[in-house]
Amino acid sequence: MNNKIVRWSVIASFAGFLFGFDTVVISGADKALQLLWNSSDIFHGSVVMAMALWGTVIGAIFGGIPTNKIGRKKTLLIIGVLFSLSAAGTALSNDPYVFAFFRFIGGLGIGASTIAAPAYISEIAPAKDRGRLVGLYQFNIVLGILSAFLSNYLLSDVGENAWRWMLGVQVFPSIIYSLMAFSLPESPRWLYSKNRIDEAKSIFEKIGSKEDVKSILDDLLKNSTSTPLNENIFMKKYRFQLILVFLIAAFNQLSGINAFLYYAPRIFEEAGLGAKTALLSSIGIGFINLIFTLIGVYLIDRLGRRKLMIFGSIGYIFSLSLVAASFYLSWTGLAVPIFLFVFIAAHAIGQGAVIWVFISEIFPNHLRASGQSFGSSVHWVLAAIIPSLVPIFFTLYGVGNVFAFFALMMVFQLLFVMFMMPETKGISLEEVSMGLTNEEETSRIINQ
């Protein structure tokens, strides 16, 4: 694989590290902030804890605009600035509303990163390696999650303002990422879509052989000449892609993954573990997530997207059912952490490894950012709603019933993967998008 492609992919994917860190770092400050500001469960869950997710929703809905208008690279640079502002602002906040505002700013960065980073990497990657290169984004997400859990644990004893240190430390990786992003070239496929063909050709020549470049340019020309102007993702010809993106994004959150990551220490305490042991168990989650994400990234271009999703769905159903049973039958000790470790492993090797890769592959070049934005928006709307309601649902319905619901949703996900989801392994972006707008070709891809 071309070293330039690897280097650029690693830099762009580091936006995922900031995404993962920012998403989970709040878990270490969860109870301290509720006590500090004497917040009700509703206010704490929907404003203090979930405001970053509402920012993510806005970033996901509108992040496709700068990604399309000013380019993938400039959008990635803006994302670094947003994360830096969020980390500094939350660490210095003395009011829940100011705190929520800066968490919202960080959320904008997360939402935009789920569009710009996977799109950028998919557009520079060769078809045979696209899964693992876009998968670096997910790897960095879980590395960021692990780093946040570990950082929270190490900073938990620094005093009554430990939460400020937990949140503020993210300033450093945010600045490092922003500096590295300056060295990225623009996406050649984006340049081509803007009729900057010579610039696009120059970048393609840096990352591929003459034969590869000619083939890509021929496919791009064929794709662009057969595409009417002023298309959008809601046209009838793209309905199947839209349904695929909606379902994979919705099922990702209906597994309960974000609800669990946000409230991991609290769930472990509900299961009978002490506060310190609960925080330490959260670090174990980060390690399991990292290991199985690596396995998923390794396998995604070998086994394909569908097989990983099938393995993950079965693991989800098994583990979530056991977690629900643990609370129904009052199993104590390490039962719940062990079952939740299996849940995290299933997520990492399935949905975690596949979602951002798959969404970045199935729309044509001129609609890729819009398709990413739609899928990311569905993902983050549910990711905002579900964690906001989790404390209330735990109280009203019990932890066991909540996890039983998540298990049922994963049965439906398994059916979706088996009967609807196409395989995109090893197929060029242009071939995938053209294939999915043709009924016969779609059927062939699904049945591969």
PDB file of N, CA, C and O in Angstrom, residues 146-187:
ATOM      1  N   LEU A 146     -10.868   4.586  25.106  1.00  0.00           N
ATOM      2  CA  LEU A 146      -9.983   3.982  26.098  1.00  0.00           C
ATOM      3  C   LEU A 146      -9.147   5.043  26.799  1.00  0.00           C
ATOM      4  O   LEU A 146      -8.996   5.026  28.027  1.00  0.00           O
ATOM      5  N   SER A 147      -8.614   5.975  26.035  1.00  0.00           N
ATOM      6  CA  SER A 147      -7.787   7.040  26.616  1.00  0.00           C
ATOM      7  C   SER A 147      -8.594   7.885  27.592  1.00  0.00           C
ATOM      8  O   SER A 147      -8.084   8.293  28.645  1.00  0.00           O
ATOM      9  N   ALA A 148      -9.868   8.142  27.258  1.00  0.00           N
ATOM     10  CA  ALA A 148     -10.715   8.928  28.161  1.00  0.00           C
ATOM     11  C   ALA A 148     -10.998   8.176  29.454  1.00  0.00           C
ATOM     12  O   ALA A 148     -10.924   8.750  30.557  1.00  0.00           O
ATOM     13  N   PHE A 149     -11.334   6.878  29.357  1.00  0.00           N
ATOM     14  CA  PHE A 149     -11.562   6.084  30.560  1.00  0.00           C
ATOM     15  C   PHE A 149     -10.301   6.041  31.429  1.00  0.00           C
ATOM     16  O   PHE A 149     -10.358   6.200  32.652  1.00  0.00           O
ATOM     17  N   LEU A 150      -9.148   5.826  30.792  1.00  0.00           N
ATOM     18  CA  LEU A 150      -7.885   5.746  31.526  1.00  0.00           C
ATOM     19  C   LEU A 150      -7.530   7.094  32.142  1.00  0.00           C
ATOM     20  O   LEU A 150      -7.120   7.179  33.304  1.00  0.00           O
ATOM     21  N   SER A 151      -7.695   8.155  31.364  1.00  0.00           N
ATOM     22  CA  SER A 151      -7.416   9.502  31.863  1.00  0.00           C
ATOM     23  C   SER A 151      -8.315   9.842  33.046  1.00  0.00           C
ATOM     24  O   SER A 151      -7.865  10.392  34.061  1.00  0.00           O
ATOM     25  N   ASN A 152      -9.603   9.515  32.938  1.00  0.00           N
ATOM     26  CA  ASN A 152     -10.530   9.768  34.042  1.00  0.00           C
ATOM     27  C   ASN A 152     -10.102   9.037  35.313  1.00  0.00           C
ATOM     28  O   ASN A 152     -10.159   9.585  36.425  1.00  0.00           O
ATOM     29  N   TYR A 153      -9.674   7.789  35.149  1.00  0.00           N
ATOM     30  CA  TYR A 153      -9.251   6.998  36.307  1.00  0.00           C
ATOM     31  C   TYR A 153      -8.020   7.608  36.958  1.00  0.00           C
ATOM     32  O   TYR A 153      -7.950   7.759  38.182  1.00  0.00           O
ATOM     33  N   LEU A 154      -7.051   8.013  36.147  1.00  0.00           N
ATOM     34  CA  LEU A 154      -5.801   8.557  36.677  1.00  0.00           C
ATOM     35  C   LEU A 154      -6.003   9.927  37.313  1.00  0.00           C
ATOM     36  O   LEU A 154      -5.272  10.302  38.237  1.00  0.00           O
ATOM     37  N   LEU A 155      -6.996  10.677  36.828  1.00  0.00           N
ATOM     38  CA  LEU A 155      -7.223  12.028  37.338  1.00  0.00           C
ATOM     39  C   LEU A 155      -8.306  12.093  38.416  1.00  0.00           C
ATOM     40  O   LEU A 155      -8.593  13.167  38.938  1.00  0.00           O
ATOM     41  N   SER A 156      -8.897  10.946  38.742  1.00  0.00           N
ATOM     42  CA  SER A 156     -10.048  10.936  39.657  1.00  0.00           C
ATOM     43  C   SER A 156      -9.696  11.353  41.079  1.00  0.00           C
ATOM     44  O   SER A 156     -10.585  11.752  41.843  1.00  0.00           O
ATOM     45  N   ASP A 157      -8.418  11.302  41.456  1.00  0.00           N
ATOM     46  CA  ASP A 157      -8.018  11.614  42.831  1.00  0.00           C
ATOM     47  C   ASP A 157      -7.263  12.929  42.964  1.00  0.00           C
ATOM     48  O   ASP A 157      -6.596  13.169  43.974  1.00  0.00           O
ATOM     49  N   VAL A 158      -7.342  13.798  41.966  1.00  0.00           N
ATOM     50  CA  VAL A 158      -6.553  15.034  42.036  1.00  0.00           C
ATOM     51  C   VAL A 158      -7.239  16.133  42.849  1.00  0.00           C
ATOM     52  O   VAL A 158      -6.696  17.224  42.987  1.00  0.00           O
ATOM     53  N   GLY A 159      -8.418  15.864  43.374  1.00  0.00           N
ATOM     54  CA  GLY A 159      -9.093  16.844  44.208  1.00  0.00           C
ATOM     55  C   GLY A 159     -10.522  17.075  43.785  1.00  0.00           C
ATOM     56  O   GLY A 159     -11.044  16.408  42.887  1.00  0.00           O
ATOM     57  N   GLU A 160     -11.174  18.046  44.424  1.00  0.00           N
ATOM     58  CA  GLU A 160     -12.596  18.280  44.149  1.00  0.00           C
ATOM     59  C   GLU A 160     -12.845  18.804  42.736  1.00  0.00           C
ATOM     60  O   GLU A 160     -13.957  18.717  42.218  1.00  0.00           O
ATOM     61  N   ASN A 161     -11.825  19.357  42.094  1.00  0.00           N
ATOM     62  CA  ASN A 161     -11.962  19.833  40.725  1.00  0.00           C
ATOM     63  C   ASN A 161     -11.394  18.854  39.710  1.00  0.00           C
ATOM     64  O   ASN A 161     -10.992  19.256  38.601  1.00  0.00           O
ATOM     65  N   ALA A 162     -11.373  17.570  40.073  1.00  0.00           N
ATOM     66  CA  ALA A 162     -10.826  16.553  39.168  1.00  0.00           C
ATOM     67  C   ALA A 162     -11.538  16.576  37.822  1.00  0.00           C
ATOM     68  O   ALA A 162     -10.914  16.354  36.771  1.00  0.00           O
ATOM     69  N   TRP A 163     -12.844  16.851  37.830  1.00  0.00           N
ATOM     70  CA  TRP A 163     -13.605  16.849  36.585  1.00  0.00           C
ATOM     71  C   TRP A 163     -13.072  17.890  35.606  1.00  0.00           C
ATOM     72  O   TRP A 163     -13.118  17.683  34.381  1.00  0.00           O
ATOM     73  N   ARG A 164     -12.530  19.017  36.105  1.00  0.00           N
ATOM     74  CA  ARG A 164     -11.977  20.038  35.205  1.00  0.00           C
ATOM     75  C   ARG A 164     -10.756  19.511  34.462  1.00  0.00           C
ATOM     76  O   ARG A 164     -10.590  19.751  33.265  1.00  0.00           O
ATOM     77  N   TRP A 165      -9.910  18.783  35.187  1.00  0.00           N
ATOM     78  CA  TRP A 165      -8.726  18.197  34.555  1.00  0.00           C
ATOM     79  C   TRP A 165      -9.116  17.118  33.548  1.00  0.00           C
ATOM     80  O   TRP A 165      -8.521  17.004  32.476  1.00  0.00           O
ATOM     81  N   MET A 166     -10.127  16.314  33.928  1.00  0.00           N
ATOM     82  CA  MET A 166     -10.592  15.264  33.020  1.00  0.00           C
ATOM     83  C   MET A 166     -11.007  15.839  31.669  1.00  0.00           C
ATOM     84  O   MET A 166     -10.674  15.304  30.605  1.00  0.00           O
ATOM     85  N   LEU A 167     -11.753  16.940  31.698  1.00  0.00           N
ATOM     86  CA  LEU A 167     -12.278  17.532  30.479  1.00  0.00           C
ATOM     87  C   LEU A 167     -11.255  18.393  29.742  1.00  0.00           C
ATOM     88  O   LEU A 167     -11.218  18.425  28.518  1.00  0.00           O
ATOM     89  N   GLY A 168     -10.410  19.077  30.511  1.00  0.00           N
ATOM     90  CA  GLY A 168      -9.464  20.020  29.903  1.00  0.00           C
ATOM     91  C   GLY A 168      -8.293  19.379  29.199  1.00  0.00           C
ATOM     92  O   GLY A 168      -7.696  19.980  28.282  1.00  0.00           O
ATOM     93  N   VAL A 169      -7.938  18.161  29.579  1.00  0.00           N
ATOM     94  CA  VAL A 169      -6.758  17.523  29.007  1.00  0.00           C
ATOM     95  C   VAL A 169      -6.888  17.301  27.496  1.00  0.00           C
ATOM     96  O   VAL A 169      -5.881  17.166  26.783  1.00  0.00           O
ATOM     97  N   GLN A 170      -8.108  17.326  26.969  1.00  0.00           N
ATOM     98  CA  GLN A 170      -8.322  17.093  25.546  1.00  0.00           C
ATOM     99  C   GLN A 170      -7.777  18.228  24.675  1.00  0.00           C
ATOM    100  O   GLN A 170      -7.624  18.065  23.462  1.00  0.00           O
ATOM    101  N   VAL A 171      -7.460  19.362  25.271  1.00  0.00           N
ATOM    102  CA  VAL A 171      -6.881  20.471  24.507  1.00  0.00           C
ATOM    103  C   VAL A 171      -5.623  20.019  23.761  1.00  0.00           C
ATOM    104  O   VAL A 171      -5.407  20.391  22.596  1.00  0.00           O
ATOM    105  N   PHE A 172      -4.799  19.206  24.410  1.00  0.00           N
ATOM    106  CA  PHE A 172      -3.503  18.845  23.827  1.00  0.00           C
ATOM    107  C   PHE A 172      -3.621  17.999  22.557  1.00  0.00           C
ATOM    108  O   PHE A 172      -3.045  18.365  21.524  1.00  0.00           O
ATOM    109  N   PRO A 173      -4.377  16.875  22.557  1.00  0.00           N
ATOM    110  CA  PRO A 173      -4.503  16.131  21.301  1.00  0.00           C
ATOM    111  C   PRO A 173      -5.242  16.916  20.222  1.00  0.00           C
ATOM    112  O   PRO A 173      -4.984  16.721  19.026  1.00  0.00           O
ATOM    113  N   SER A 174      -6.129  17.833  20.622  1.00  0.00           N
ATOM    114  CA  SER A 174      -6.864  18.628  19.634  1.00  0.00           C
ATOM    115  C   SER A 174      -5.926  19.546  18.860  1.00  0.00           C
ATOM    116  O   SER A 174      -6.026  19.687  17.631  1.00  0.00           O
ATOM    117  N   ILE A 175      -4.998  20.170  19.562  1.00  0.00           N
ATOM    118  CA  ILE A 175      -4.034  21.066  18.905  1.00  0.00           C
ATOM    119  C   ILE A 175      -3.084  20.261  18.014  1.00  0.00           C
ATOM    120  O   ILE A 175      -2.780  20.665  16.887  1.00  0.00           O
ATOM    121  N   ILE A 176      -2.623  19.106  18.511  1.00  0.00           N
ATOM    122  CA  ILE A 176      -1.714  18.255  17.719  1.00  0.00           C
ATOM    123  C   ILE A 176      -2.393  17.826  16.416  1.00  0.00           C
ATOM    124  O   ILE A 176      -1.798  17.884  15.333  1.00  0.00           O
ATOM    125  N   TYR A 177      -3.660  17.400  16.517  1.00  0.00           N
ATOM    126  CA  TYR A 177      -4.404  16.984  15.322  1.00  0.00           C
ATOM    127  C   TYR A 177      -4.523  18.131  14.321  1.00  0.00           C
ATOM    128  O   TYR A 177      -4.309  17.943  13.107  1.00  0.00           O
ATOM    129  N   SER A 178      -4.847  19.331  14.807  1.00  0.00           N
ATOM    130  CA  SER A 178      -5.027  20.476  13.919  1.00  0.00           C
ATOM    131  C   SER A 178      -3.749  20.780  13.150  1.00  0.00           C
ATOM    132  O   SER A 178      -3.784  21.078  11.943  1.00  0.00           O
ATOM    133  N   LEU A 179      -2.624  20.686  13.822  1.00  0.00           N
ATOM    134  CA  LEU A 179      -1.347  20.948  13.157  1.00  0.00           C
ATOM    135  C   LEU A 179      -1.048  19.886  12.095  1.00  0.00           C
ATOM    136  O   LEU A 179      -0.567  20.200  11.001  1.00  0.00           O
ATOM    137  N   MET A 180      -1.339  18.625  12.400  1.00  0.00           N
ATOM    138  CA  MET A 180      -1.089  17.556  11.435  1.00  0.00           C
ATOM    139  C   MET A 180      -1.988  17.678  10.207  1.00  0.00           C
ATOM    140  O   MET A 180      -1.588  17.360   9.090  1.00  0.00           O
ATOM    141  N   ALA A 181      -3.227  18.138  10.415  1.00  0.00           N
ATOM    142  CA  ALA A 181      -4.188  18.214   9.310  1.00  0.00           C
ATOM    143  C   ALA A 181      -3.758  19.213   8.237  1.00  0.00           C
ATOM    144  O   ALA A 181      -4.177  19.099   7.081  1.00  0.00           O
ATOM    145  N   PHE A 182      -2.903  20.183   8.587  1.00  0.00           N
ATOM    146  CA  PHE A 182      -2.408  21.131   7.595  1.00  0.00           C
ATOM    147  C   PHE A 182      -1.619  20.441   6.491  1.00  0.00           C
ATOM    148  O   PHE A 182      -1.542  20.937   5.359  1.00  0.00           O
ATOM    149  N   SER A 183      -1.015  19.281   6.801  1.00  0.00           N
ATOM    150  CA  SER A 183      -0.171  18.596   5.812  1.00  0.00           C
ATOM    151  C   SER A 183      -0.972  17.746   4.821  1.00  0.00           C
ATOM    152  O   SER A 183      -0.402  17.206   3.873  1.00  0.00           O
ATOM    153  N   LEU A 184      -2.283  17.632   5.004  1.00  0.00           N
ATOM    154  CA  LEU A 184      -3.104  16.805   4.111  1.00  0.00           C
ATOM    155  C   LEU A 184      -3.340  17.499   2.772  1.00  0.00           C
ATOM    156  O   LEU A 184      -3.564  18.716   2.726  1.00  0.00           O
ATOM    157  N   PRO A 185      -3.340  16.737   1.676  1.00  0.00           N
ATOM    158  CA  PRO A 185      -3.828  17.295   0.406  1.00  0.00           C
ATOM    159  C   PRO A 185      -5.356  17.232   0.406  1.00  0.00           C
ATOM    160  O   PRO A 185      -5.951  16.557   1.242  1.00  0.00           O
ATOM    161  N   GLU A 186      -5.971  17.913  -0.532  1.00  0.00           N
ATOM    162  CA  GLU A 186      -7.424  17.809  -0.647  1.00  0.00           C
ATOM    163  C   GLU A 186      -7.786  16.469  -1.286  1.00  0.00           C
ATOM    164  O   GLU A 186      -6.972  15.842  -1.974  1.00  0.00           O
ATOM    165  N   SER A 187      -9.001  15.995  -1.026  1.00  0.00           N
ATOM    166  CA  SER A 187      -9.486  14.759  -1.652  1.00  0.00           C
ATOM    167  C   SER A 187      -9.528  14.919  -3.170  1.00  0.00           C
ATOM    168  O   SER A 187     -10.165  15.854  -3.682  1.00  0.00           O
TER     169      SER A 187
END
